[in-house]
CSV table of C-alpha atoms in Angstrom, one decimal:
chain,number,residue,atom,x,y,z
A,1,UNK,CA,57.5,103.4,-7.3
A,2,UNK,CA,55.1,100.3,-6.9
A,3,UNK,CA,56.4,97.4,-6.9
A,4,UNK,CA,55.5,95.2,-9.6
A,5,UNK,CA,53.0,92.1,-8.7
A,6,UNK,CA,53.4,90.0,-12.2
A,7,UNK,CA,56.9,89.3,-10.7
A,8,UNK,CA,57.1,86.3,-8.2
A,9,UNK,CA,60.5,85.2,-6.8
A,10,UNK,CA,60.8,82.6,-4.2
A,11,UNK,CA,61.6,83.3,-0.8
A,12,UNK,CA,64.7,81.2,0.8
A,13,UNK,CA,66.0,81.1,4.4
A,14,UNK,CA,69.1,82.3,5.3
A,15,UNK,CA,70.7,79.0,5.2
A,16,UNK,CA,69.5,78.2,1.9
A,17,UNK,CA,71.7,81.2,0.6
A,18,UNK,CA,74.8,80.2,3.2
A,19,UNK,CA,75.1,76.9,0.8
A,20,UNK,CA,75.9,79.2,-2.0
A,21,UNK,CA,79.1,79.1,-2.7
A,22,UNK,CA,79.6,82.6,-4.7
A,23,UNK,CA,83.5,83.6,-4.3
A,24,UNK,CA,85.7,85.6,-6.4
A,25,UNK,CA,88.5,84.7,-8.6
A,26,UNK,CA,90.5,86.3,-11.0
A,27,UNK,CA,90.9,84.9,-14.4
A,28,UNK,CA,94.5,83.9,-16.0
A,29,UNK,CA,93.3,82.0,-18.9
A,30,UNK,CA,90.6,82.8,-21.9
A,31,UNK,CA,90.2,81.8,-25.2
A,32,UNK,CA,87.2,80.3,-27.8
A,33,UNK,CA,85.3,77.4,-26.9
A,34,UNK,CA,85.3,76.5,-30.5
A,35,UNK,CA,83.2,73.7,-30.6
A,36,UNK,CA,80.3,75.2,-28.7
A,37,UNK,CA,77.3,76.1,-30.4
A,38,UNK,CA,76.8,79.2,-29.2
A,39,UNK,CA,79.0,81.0,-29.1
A,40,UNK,CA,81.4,80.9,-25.7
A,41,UNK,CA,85.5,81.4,-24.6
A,42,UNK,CA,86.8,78.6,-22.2
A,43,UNK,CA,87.7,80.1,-19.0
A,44,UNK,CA,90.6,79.7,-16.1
A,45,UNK,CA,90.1,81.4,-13.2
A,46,UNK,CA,92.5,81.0,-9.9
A,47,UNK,CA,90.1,80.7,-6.9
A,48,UNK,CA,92.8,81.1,-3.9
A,49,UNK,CA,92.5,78.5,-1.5
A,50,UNK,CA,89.9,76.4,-3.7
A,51,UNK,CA,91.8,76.3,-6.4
A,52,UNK,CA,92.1,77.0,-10.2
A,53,UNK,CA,88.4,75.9,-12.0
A,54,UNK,CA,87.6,76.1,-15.7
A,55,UNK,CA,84.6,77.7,-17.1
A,56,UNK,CA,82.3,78.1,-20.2
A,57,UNK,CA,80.9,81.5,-20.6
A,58,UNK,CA,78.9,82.8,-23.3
A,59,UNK,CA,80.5,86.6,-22.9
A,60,UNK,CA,81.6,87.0,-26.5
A,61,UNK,CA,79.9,90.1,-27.3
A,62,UNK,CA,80.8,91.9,-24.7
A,63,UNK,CA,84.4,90.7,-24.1
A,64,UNK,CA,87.6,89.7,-26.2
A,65,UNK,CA,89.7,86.7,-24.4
A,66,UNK,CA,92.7,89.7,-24.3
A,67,UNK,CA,90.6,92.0,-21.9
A,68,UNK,CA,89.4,89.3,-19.4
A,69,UNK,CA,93.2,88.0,-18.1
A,70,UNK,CA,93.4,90.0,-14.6
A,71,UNK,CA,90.1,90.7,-14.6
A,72,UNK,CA,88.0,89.5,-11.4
A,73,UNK,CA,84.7,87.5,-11.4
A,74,UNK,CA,81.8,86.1,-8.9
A,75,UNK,CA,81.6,82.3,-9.4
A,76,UNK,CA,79.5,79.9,-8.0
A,77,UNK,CA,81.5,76.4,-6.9
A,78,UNK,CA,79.4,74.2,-5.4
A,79,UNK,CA,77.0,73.4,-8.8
A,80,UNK,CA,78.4,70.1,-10.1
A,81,UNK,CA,80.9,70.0,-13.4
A,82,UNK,CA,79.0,70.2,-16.5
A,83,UNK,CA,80.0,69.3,-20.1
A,84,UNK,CA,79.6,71.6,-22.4
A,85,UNK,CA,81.1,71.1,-26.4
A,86,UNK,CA,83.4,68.3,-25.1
A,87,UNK,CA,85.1,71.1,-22.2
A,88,UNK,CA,84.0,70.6,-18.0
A,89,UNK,CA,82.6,73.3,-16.8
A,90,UNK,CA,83.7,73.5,-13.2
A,91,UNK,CA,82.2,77.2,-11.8
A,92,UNK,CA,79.4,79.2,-12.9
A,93,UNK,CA,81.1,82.4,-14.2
A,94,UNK,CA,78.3,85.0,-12.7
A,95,UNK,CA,76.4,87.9,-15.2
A,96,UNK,CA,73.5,89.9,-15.8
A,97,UNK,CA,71.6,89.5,-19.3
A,98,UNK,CA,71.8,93.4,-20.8
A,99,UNK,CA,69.6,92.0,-23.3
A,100,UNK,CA,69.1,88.6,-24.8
A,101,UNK,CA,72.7,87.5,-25.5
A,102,UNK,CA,74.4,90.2,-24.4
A,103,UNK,CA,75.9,89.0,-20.7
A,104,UNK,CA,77.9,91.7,-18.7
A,105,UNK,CA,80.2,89.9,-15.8
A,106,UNK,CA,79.5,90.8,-12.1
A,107,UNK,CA,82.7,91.9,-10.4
A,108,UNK,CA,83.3,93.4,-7.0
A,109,UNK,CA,83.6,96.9,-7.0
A,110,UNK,CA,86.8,96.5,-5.8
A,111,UNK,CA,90.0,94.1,-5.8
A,112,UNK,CA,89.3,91.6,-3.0
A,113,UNK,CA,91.8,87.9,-2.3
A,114,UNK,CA,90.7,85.5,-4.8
A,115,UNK,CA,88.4,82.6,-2.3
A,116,UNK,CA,86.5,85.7,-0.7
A,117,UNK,CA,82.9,84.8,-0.1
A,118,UNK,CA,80.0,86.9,-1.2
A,119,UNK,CA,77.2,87.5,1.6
């Protein structure tokens, strides 16, 4: 299959990507961000050694708060705190668009210590 050559995506060093801080937590907390305008569930996921953070995630379609308590996530932690609908967001929860709206959660493949780095 050729590769397609509409697409451009900017090439980084390796220690551009080490400053990434993508690492896994497990959520314990979810319910609706009620004041956001789109819609979103406020999130709390334990981070091991760094911690509990808090998240906004716009994950409704796919997800009811219920079936995300356990459930592991990739988070960046090193973007800084944003407010969102009068909540601080304090990790990027990571996902992949299905289509517009429509985010599915990336997860390891397989249960891993909460802190573990991706690379």
């Amino acid at each position: 299959m050729a590769p397609c050559k509409n697409l451009k995506v900017e090439t980084i060093s390796w220690p551009d990507f080490e400053k990434v801080e993508l690492r896994v937590g497990t959520i314990i907390k979810a319910e609706p961000l009620v004041d956001a305008r789109k819609p979103a569930y406020k999130l709390l996921v334990d981070f091991g050694e760094y911690g509990q953070r808090q998240s906004s995630a716009q994950i409704t379609v796919l997800y009811k708060p219920e079936e995300l308590t356990g459930r592991q996530v990739i988070g960046v932690l090193n973007f800084p705190p944003k407010r969102i609908a009068g909540f601080t967001s304090e990790v990027l929860v990571s996902g992949f668009e299905q289509e517009p709206g429509v985010v599915v959660l990336a997860q390891p493949e397989r249960h891993v210590p909460n802190g573990s780095k991706l690379f």
